[in-house]
PDB file of C-alpha atoms and ligand atoms in Angstrom:
ATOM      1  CA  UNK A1474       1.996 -12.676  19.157  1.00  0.00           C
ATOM      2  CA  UNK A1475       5.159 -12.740  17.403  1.00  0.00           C
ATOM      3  CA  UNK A1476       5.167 -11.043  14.172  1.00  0.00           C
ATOM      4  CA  UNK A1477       6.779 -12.787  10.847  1.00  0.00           C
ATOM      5  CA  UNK A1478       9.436 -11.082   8.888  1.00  0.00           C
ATOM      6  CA  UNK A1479       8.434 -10.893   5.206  1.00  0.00           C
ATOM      7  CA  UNK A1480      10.950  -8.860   2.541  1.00  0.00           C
ATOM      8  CA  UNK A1481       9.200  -7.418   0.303  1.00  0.00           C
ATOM      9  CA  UNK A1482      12.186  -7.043  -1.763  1.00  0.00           C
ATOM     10  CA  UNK A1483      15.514  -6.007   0.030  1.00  0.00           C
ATOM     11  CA  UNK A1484      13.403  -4.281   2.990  1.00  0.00           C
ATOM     12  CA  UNK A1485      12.047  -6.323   6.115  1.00  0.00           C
ATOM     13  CA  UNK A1486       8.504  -6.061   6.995  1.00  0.00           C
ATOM     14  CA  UNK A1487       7.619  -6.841  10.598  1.00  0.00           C
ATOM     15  CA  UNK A1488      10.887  -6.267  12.174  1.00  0.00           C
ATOM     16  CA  UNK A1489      12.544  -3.956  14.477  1.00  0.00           C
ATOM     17  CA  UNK A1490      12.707  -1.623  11.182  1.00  0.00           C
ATOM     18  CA  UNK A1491       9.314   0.357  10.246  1.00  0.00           C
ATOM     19  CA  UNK A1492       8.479   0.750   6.040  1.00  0.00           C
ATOM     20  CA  UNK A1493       7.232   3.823   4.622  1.00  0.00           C
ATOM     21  CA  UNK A1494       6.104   2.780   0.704  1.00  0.00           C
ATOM     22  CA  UNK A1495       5.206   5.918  -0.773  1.00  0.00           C
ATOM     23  CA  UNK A1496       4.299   7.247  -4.180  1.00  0.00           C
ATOM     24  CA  UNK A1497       1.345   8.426  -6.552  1.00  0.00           C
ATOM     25  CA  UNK A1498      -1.569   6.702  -6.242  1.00  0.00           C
ATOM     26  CA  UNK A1499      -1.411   6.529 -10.793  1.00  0.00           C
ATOM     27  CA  UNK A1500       1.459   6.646 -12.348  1.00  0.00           C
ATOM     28  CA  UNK A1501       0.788   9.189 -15.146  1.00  0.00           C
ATOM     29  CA  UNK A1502       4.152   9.649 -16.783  1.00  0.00           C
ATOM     30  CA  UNK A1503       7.824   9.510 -16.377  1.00  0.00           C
ATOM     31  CA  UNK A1504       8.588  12.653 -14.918  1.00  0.00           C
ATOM     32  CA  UNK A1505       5.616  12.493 -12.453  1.00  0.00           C
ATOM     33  CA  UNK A1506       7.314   8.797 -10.990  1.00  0.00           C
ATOM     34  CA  UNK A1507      10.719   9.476 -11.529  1.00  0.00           C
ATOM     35  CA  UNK A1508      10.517  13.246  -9.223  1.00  0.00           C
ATOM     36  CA  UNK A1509       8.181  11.432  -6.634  1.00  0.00           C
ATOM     37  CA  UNK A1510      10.354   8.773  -6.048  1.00  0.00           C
ATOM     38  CA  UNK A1511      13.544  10.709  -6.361  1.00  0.00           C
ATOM     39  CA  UNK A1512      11.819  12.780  -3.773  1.00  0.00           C
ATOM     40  CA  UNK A1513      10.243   9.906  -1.409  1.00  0.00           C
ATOM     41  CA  UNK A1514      13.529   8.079  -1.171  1.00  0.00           C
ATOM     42  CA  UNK A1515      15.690  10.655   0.121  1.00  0.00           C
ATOM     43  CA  UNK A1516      13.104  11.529   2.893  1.00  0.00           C
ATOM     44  CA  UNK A1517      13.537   7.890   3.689  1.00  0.00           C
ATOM     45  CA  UNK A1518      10.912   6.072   2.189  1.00  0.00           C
ATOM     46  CA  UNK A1519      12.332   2.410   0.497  1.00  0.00           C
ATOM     47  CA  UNK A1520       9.920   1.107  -1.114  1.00  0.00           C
ATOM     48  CA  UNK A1521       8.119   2.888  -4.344  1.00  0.00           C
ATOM     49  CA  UNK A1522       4.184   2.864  -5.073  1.00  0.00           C
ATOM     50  CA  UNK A1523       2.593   3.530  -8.308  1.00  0.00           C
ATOM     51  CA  UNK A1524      -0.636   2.286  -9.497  1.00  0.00           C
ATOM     52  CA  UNK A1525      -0.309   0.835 -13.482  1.00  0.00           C
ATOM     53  CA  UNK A1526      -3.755  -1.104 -13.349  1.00  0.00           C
ATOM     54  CA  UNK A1527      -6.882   1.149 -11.313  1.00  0.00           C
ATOM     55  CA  UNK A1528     -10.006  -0.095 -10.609  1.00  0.00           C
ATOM     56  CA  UNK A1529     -12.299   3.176 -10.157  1.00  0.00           C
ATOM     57  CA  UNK A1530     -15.858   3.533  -9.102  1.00  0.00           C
ATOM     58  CA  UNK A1531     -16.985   4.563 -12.602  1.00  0.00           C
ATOM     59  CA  UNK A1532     -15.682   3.726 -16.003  1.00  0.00           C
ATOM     60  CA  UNK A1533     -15.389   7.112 -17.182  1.00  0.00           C
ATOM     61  CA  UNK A1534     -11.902   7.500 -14.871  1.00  0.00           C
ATOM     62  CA  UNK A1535      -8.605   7.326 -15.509  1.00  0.00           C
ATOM     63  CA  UNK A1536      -8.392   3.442 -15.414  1.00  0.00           C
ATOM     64  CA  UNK A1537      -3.894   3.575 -15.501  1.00  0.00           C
ATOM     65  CA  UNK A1538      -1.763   2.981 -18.214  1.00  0.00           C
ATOM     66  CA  UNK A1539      -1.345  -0.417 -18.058  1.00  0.00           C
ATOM     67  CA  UNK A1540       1.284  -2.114 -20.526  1.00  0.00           C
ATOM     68  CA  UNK A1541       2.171   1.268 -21.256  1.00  0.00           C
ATOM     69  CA  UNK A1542       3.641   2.233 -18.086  1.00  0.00           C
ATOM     70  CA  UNK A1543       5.669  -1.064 -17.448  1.00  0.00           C
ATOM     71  CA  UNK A1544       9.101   0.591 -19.134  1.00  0.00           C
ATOM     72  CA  UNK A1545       9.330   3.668 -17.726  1.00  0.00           C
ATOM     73  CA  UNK A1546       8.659   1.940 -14.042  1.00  0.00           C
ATOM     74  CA  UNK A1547      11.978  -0.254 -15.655  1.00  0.00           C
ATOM     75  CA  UNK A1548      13.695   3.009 -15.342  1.00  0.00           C
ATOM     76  CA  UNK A1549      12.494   5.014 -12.576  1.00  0.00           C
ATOM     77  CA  UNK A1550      13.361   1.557 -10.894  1.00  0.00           C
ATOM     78  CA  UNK A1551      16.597   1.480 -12.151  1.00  0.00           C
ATOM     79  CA  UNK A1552      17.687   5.286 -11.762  1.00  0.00           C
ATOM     80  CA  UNK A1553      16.528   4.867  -7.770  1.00  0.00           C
ATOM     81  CA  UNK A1554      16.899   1.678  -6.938  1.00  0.00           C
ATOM     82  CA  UNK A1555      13.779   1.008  -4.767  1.00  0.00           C
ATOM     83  CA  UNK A1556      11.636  -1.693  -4.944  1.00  0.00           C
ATOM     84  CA  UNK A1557       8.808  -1.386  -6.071  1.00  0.00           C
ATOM     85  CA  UNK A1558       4.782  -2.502  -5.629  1.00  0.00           C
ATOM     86  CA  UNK A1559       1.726  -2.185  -7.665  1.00  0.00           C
ATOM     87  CA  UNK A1560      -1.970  -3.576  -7.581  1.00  0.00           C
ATOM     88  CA  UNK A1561      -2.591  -6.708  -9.338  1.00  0.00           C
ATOM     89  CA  UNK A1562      -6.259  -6.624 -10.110  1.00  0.00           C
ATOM     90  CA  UNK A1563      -6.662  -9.773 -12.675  1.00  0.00           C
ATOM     91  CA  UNK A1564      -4.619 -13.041 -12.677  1.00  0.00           C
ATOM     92  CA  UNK A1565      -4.265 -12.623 -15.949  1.00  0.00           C
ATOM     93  CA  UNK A1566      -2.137  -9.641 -15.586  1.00  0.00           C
ATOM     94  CA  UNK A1567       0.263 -11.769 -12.726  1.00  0.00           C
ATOM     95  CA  UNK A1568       2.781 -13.128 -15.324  1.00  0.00           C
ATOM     96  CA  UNK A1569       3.249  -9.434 -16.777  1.00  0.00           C
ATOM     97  CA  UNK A1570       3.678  -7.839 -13.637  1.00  0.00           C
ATOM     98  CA  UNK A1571       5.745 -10.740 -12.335  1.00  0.00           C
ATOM     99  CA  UNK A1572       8.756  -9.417 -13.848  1.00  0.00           C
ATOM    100  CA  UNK A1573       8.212  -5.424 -13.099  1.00  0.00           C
ATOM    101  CA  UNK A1574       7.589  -5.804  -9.281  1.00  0.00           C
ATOM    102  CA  UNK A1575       8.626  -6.637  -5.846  1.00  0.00           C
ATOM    103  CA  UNK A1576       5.326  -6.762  -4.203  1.00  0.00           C
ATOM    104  CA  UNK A1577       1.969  -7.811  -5.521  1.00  0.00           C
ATOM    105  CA  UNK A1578      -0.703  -5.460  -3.788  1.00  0.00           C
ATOM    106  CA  UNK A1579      -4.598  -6.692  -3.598  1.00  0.00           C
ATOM    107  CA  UNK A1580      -6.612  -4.076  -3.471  1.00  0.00           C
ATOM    108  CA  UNK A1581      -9.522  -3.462  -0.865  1.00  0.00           C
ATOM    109  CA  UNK A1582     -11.928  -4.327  -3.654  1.00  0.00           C
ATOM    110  CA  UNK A1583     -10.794  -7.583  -4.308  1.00  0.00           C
ATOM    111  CA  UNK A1584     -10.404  -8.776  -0.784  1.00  0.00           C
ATOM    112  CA  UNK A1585     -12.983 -11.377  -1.947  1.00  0.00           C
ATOM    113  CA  UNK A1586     -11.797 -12.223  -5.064  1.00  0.00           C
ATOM    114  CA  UNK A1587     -10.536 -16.020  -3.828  1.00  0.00           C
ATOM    115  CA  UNK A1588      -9.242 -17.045  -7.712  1.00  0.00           C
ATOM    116  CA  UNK A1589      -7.092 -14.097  -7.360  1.00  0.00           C
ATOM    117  CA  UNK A1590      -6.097 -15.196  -4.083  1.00  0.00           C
ATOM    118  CA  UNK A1591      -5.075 -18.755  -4.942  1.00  0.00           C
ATOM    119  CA  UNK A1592      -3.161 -17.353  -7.991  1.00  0.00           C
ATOM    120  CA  UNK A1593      -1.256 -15.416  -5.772  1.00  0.00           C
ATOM    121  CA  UNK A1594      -1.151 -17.991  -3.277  1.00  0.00           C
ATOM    122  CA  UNK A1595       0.992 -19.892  -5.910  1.00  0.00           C
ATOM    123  CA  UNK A1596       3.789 -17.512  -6.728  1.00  0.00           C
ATOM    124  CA  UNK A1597       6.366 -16.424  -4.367  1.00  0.00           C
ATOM    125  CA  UNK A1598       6.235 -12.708  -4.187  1.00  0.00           C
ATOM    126  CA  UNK A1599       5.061 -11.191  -1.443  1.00  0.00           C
ATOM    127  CA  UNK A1600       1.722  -9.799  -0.983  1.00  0.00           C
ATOM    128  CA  UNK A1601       0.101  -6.573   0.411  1.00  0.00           C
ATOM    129  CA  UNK A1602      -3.508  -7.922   1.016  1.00  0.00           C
ATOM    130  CA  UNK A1603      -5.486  -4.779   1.877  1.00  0.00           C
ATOM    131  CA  UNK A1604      -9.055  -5.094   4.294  1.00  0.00           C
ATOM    132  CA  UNK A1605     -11.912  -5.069   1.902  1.00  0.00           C
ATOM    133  CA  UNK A1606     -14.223  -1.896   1.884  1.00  0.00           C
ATOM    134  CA  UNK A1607     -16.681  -3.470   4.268  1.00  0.00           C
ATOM    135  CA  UNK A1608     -14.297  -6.826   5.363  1.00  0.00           C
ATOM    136  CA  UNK A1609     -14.585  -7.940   8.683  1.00  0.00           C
ATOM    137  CA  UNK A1610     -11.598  -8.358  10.360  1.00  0.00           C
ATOM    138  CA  UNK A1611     -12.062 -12.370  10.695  1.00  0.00           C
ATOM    139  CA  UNK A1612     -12.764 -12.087   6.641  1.00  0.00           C
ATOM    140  CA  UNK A1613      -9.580 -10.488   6.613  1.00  0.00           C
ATOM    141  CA  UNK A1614      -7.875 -13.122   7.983  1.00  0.00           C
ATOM    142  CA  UNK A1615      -9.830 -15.484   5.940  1.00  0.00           C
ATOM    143  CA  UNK A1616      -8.404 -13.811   3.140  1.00  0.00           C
ATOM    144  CA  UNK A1617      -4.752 -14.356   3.666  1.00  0.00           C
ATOM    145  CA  UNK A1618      -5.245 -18.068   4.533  1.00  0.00           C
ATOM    146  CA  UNK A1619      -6.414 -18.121   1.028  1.00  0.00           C
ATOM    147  CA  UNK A1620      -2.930 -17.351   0.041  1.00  0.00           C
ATOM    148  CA  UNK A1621      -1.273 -19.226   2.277  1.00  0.00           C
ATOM    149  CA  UNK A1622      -3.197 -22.021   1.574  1.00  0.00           C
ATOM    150  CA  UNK A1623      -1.068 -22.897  -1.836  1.00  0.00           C
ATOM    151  CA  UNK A1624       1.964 -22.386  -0.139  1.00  0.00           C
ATOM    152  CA  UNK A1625       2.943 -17.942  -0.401  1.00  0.00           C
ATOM    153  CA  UNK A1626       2.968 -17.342   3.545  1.00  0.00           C
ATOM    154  CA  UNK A1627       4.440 -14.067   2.695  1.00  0.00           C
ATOM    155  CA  UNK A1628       1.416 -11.965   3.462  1.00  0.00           C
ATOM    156  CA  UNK A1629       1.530  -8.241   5.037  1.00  0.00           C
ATOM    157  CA  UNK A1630      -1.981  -6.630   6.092  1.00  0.00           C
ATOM    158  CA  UNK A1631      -2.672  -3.392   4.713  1.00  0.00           C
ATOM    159  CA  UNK A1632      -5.571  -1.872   7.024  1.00  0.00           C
ATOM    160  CA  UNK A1633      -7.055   1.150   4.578  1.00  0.00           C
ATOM    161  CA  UNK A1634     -10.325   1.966   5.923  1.00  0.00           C
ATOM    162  CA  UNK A1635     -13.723   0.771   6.346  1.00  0.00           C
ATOM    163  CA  UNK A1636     -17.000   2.402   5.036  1.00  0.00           C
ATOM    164  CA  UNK A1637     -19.499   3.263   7.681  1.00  0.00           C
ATOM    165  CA  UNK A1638     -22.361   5.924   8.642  1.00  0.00           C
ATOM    166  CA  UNK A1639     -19.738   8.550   8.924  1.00  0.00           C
ATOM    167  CA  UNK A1640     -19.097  10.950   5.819  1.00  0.00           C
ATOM    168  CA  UNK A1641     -16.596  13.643   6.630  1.00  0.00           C
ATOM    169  CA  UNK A1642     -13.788  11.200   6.143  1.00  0.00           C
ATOM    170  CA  UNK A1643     -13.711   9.051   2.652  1.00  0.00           C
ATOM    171  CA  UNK A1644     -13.632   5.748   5.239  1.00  0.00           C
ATOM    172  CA  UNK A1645     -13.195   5.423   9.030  1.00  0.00           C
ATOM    173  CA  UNK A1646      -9.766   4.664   9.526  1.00  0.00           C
ATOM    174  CA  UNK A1647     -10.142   1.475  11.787  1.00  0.00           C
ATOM    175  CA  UNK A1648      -7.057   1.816  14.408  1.00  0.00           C
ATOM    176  CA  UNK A1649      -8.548  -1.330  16.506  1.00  0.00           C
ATOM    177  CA  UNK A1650      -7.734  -3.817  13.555  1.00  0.00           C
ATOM    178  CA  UNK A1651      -4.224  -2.582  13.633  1.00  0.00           C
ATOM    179  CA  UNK A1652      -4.171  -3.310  17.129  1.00  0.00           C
ATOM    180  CA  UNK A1653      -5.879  -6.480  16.697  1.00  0.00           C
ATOM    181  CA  UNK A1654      -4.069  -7.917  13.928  1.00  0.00           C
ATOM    182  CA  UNK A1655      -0.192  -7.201  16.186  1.00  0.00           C
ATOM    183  CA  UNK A1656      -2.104  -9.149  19.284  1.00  0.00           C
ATOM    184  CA  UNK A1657      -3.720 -12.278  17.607  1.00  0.00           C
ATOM    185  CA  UNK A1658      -2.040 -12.657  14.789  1.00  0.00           C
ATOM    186  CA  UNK A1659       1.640 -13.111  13.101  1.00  0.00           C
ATOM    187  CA  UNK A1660       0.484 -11.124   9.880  1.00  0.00           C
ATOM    188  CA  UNK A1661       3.023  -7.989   9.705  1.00  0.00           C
ATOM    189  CA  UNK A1662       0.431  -5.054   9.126  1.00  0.00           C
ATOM    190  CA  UNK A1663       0.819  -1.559   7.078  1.00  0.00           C
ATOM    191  CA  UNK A1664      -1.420   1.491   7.806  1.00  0.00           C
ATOM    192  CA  UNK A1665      -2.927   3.590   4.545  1.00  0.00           C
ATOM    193  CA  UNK A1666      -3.933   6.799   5.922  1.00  0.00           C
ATOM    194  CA  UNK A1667      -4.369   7.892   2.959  1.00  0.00           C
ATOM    195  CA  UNK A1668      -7.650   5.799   1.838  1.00  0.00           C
ATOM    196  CA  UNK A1669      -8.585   5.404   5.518  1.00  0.00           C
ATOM    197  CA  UNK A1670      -9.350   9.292   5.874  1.00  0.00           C
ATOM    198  CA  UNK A1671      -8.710  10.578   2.431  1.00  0.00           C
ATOM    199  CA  UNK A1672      -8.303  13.997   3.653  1.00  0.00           C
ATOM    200  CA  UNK A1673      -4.554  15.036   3.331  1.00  0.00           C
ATOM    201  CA  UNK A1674      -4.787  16.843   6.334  1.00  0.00           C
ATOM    202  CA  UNK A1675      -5.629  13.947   8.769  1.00  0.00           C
ATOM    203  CA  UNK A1676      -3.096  11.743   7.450  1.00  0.00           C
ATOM    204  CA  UNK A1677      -0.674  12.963   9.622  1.00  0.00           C
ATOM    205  CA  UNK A1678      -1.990  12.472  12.457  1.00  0.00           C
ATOM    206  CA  UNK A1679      -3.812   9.210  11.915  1.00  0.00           C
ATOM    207  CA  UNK A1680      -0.187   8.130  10.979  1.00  0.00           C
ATOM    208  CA  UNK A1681       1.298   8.745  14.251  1.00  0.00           C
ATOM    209  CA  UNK A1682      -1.870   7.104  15.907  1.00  0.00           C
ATOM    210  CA  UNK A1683      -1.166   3.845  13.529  1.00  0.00           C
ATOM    211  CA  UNK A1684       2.656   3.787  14.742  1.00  0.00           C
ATOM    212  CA  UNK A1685       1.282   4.426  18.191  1.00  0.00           C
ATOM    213  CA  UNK A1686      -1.061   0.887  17.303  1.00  0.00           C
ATOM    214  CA  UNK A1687       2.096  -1.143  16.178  1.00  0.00           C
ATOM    215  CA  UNK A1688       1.678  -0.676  12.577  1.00  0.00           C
ATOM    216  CA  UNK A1689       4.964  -2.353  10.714  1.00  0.00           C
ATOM    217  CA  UNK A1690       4.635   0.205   8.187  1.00  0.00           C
ATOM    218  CA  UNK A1691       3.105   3.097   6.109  1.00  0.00           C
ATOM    219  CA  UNK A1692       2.052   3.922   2.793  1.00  0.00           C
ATOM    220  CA  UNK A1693       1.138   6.840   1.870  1.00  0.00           C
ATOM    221  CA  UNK A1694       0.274   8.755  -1.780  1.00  0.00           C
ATOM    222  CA  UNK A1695       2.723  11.428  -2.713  1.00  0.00           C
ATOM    223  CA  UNK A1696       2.179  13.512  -6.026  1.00  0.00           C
ATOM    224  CA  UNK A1697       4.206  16.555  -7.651  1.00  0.00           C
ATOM    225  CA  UNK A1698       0.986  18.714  -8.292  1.00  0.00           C
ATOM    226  CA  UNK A1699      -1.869  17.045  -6.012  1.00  0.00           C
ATOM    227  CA  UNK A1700      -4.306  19.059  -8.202  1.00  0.00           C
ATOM    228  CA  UNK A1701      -3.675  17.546 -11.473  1.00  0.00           C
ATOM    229  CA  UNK A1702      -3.396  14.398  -9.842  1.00  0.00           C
ATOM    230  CA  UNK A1703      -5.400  11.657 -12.402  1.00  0.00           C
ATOM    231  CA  UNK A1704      -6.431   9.883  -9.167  1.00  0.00           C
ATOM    232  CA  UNK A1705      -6.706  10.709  -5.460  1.00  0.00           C
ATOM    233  CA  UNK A1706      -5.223  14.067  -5.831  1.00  0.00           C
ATOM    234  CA  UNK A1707      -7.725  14.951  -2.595  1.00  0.00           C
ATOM    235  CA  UNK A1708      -5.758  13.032  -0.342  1.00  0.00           C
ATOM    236  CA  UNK A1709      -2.506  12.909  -2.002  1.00  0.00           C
ATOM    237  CA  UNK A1710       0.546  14.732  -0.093  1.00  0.00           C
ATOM    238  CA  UNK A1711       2.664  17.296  -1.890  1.00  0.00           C
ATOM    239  CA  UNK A1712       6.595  16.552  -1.230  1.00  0.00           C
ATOM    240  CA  UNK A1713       6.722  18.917   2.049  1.00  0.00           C
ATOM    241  CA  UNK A1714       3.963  17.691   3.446  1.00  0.00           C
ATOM    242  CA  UNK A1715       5.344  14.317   3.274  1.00  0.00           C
ATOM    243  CA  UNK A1716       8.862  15.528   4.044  1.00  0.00           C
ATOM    244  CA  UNK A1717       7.016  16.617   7.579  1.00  0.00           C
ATOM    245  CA  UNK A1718       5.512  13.345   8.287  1.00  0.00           C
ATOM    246  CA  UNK A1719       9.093  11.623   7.769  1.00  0.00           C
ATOM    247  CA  UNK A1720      10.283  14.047  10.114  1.00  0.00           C
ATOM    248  CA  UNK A1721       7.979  13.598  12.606  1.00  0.00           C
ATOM    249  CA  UNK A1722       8.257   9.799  12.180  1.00  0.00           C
ATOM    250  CA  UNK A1723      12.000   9.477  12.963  1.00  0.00           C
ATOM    251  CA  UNK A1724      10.933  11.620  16.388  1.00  0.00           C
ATOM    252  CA  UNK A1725       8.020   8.983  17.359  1.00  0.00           C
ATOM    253  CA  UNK A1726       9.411   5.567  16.341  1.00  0.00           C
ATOM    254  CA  UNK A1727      12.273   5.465  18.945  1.00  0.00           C
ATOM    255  CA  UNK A1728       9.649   5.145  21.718  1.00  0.00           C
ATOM    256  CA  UNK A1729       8.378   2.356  20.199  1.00  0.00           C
ATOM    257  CA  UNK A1730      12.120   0.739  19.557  1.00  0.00           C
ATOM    258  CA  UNK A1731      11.681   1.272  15.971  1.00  0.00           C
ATOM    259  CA  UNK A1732      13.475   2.936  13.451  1.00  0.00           C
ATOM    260  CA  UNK A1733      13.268   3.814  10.003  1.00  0.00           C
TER     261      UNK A1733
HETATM  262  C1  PEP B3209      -4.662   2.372  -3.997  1.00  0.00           C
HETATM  263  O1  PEP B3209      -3.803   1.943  -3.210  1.00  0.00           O
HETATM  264  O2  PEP B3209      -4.464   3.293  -4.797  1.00  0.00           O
HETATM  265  C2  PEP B3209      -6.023   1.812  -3.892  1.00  0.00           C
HETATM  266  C3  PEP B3209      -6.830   1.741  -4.955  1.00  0.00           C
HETATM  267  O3  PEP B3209      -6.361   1.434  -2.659  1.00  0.00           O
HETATM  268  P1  PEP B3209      -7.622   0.611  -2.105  1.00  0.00           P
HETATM  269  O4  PEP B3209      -7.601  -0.697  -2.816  1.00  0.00           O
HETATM  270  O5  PEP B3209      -7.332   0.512  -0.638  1.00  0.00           O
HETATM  271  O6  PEP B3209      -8.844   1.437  -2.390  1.00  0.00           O
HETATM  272 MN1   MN B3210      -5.353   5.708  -4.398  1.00  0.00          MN
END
């Protein structure tokens, strides 16, 4: 089926152009965003990730810096110019971060939360809807018609990984939704190889197997210092590693009529 253009900012999604978003999974401080994204960007990345609001399996973790982060995204924003996307995990917090990004992403764990949905549903930024933990594919779906619903058809899919039997990868990257969603649907859809192996060193090749899929996009989590890293610092690429995937991208997406 044909697949709908939706810009999440200045940048297409679904076109003949492919997205990489890329940047820490938290953002911890100034210097941590500002060298990532200086970093990302001139690899070729244009759009900037950064997590300001977590929501982690216990309460005891880093849970993002929340208000507190909000001006120094201002300025990494401003000294880059990318745009720039972030999880929403409350309506309440919709109006704040209204202003501060381009994209509104739903996290896997609130796949289900319908009020957030129809909140969404009523503003007119796009939205990254990411598959829920253990979301069918058909919940999915269901999902995004909950946004479109009140009116927002600018939905992407962000396929990040479902949980099943298997445990040496944090999820089972599932390659058939990507597939699925490009044949049956007219949702634009982003791979997250980092969630959907979280083991840095599979995310390079699960990315080229995404592209191979039809994926619109990537995004991946890029940190200075993986090992301090206040959240997924496992799976989190240093800046060469990433630098390689980029590379090998721009080889792999001309057989697919794509470019970067
Ligand atoms: C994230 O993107 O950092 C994140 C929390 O992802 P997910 O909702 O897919 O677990
Ligand atoms: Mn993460």
């Amino acid at each position: 089926m044909k697949t709908n253009v939706v810009p999440f900012g200045p940048v297409n999604i679904g076109g003949s152009k492919f997205a990489v978003i890329a940047g820490p999974c938290s953002i911890e401080s100034e210097d941590q965003l500002l060298s990532t994204a200086k970093f990302v960007k001139e690899s070729g990345a244009s759009i900037l990730r950064g997590g300001v609001y977590k929501l982690r399996t216990s309460p005891k973790s880093f849970q993002g810096l929340g208000k507190s982060a909000f001006d120094l995204v201002r300025l990494v924003k401003q000294e880059t110019n990318m745009p720039f996307i972030s999880e929403v995990t409350d309506p309440r917090q919709i109006s704040d971060l209204y202003d501060l990004v381009e994209v509104f992403q739903v996290g896997s764990r609130n796949m289900h939360n319908y009020e957030l949905l129809k909140e969404l549903g009523k503003t007119d930024k796009p939205i990254l809807l990411k598959r829920g933990l253990a979301g069918l594919v058909k919940e999915w779906l269901l999902a995004a018609d909950y946004i479109t619903e009140q009116g927002n058809e600018k939905v992407v899919l962000c396929e990040r990984g479902i949980r099943t039997f298997e445990t040496v990868t944090r999820n089972t990257f599932d390659i058939n939704a990507i597939a699925h969603v490009k044949q049956f649907t007219n949702f634009p859809v982003i791979a997250d190889p980092s969630h959907g192996t979280g083991v840095k060193e599979l995310i390079a090749p699960i990315s080229m197997a995404a592209v191979a899929a039809g994926c619109d996009g990537l995004i991946l989590e890029v940190h200075p210092n993986p090992s301090e890293a206040k959240s997924d610092g496992h799976q989190a690429l240093k800046f060469d590693e990433f630098e390689k995937i980029m590379t090998d991208l721009k080889k792999l997406l001309p057989v697919f009529d794509k470019t970067i």
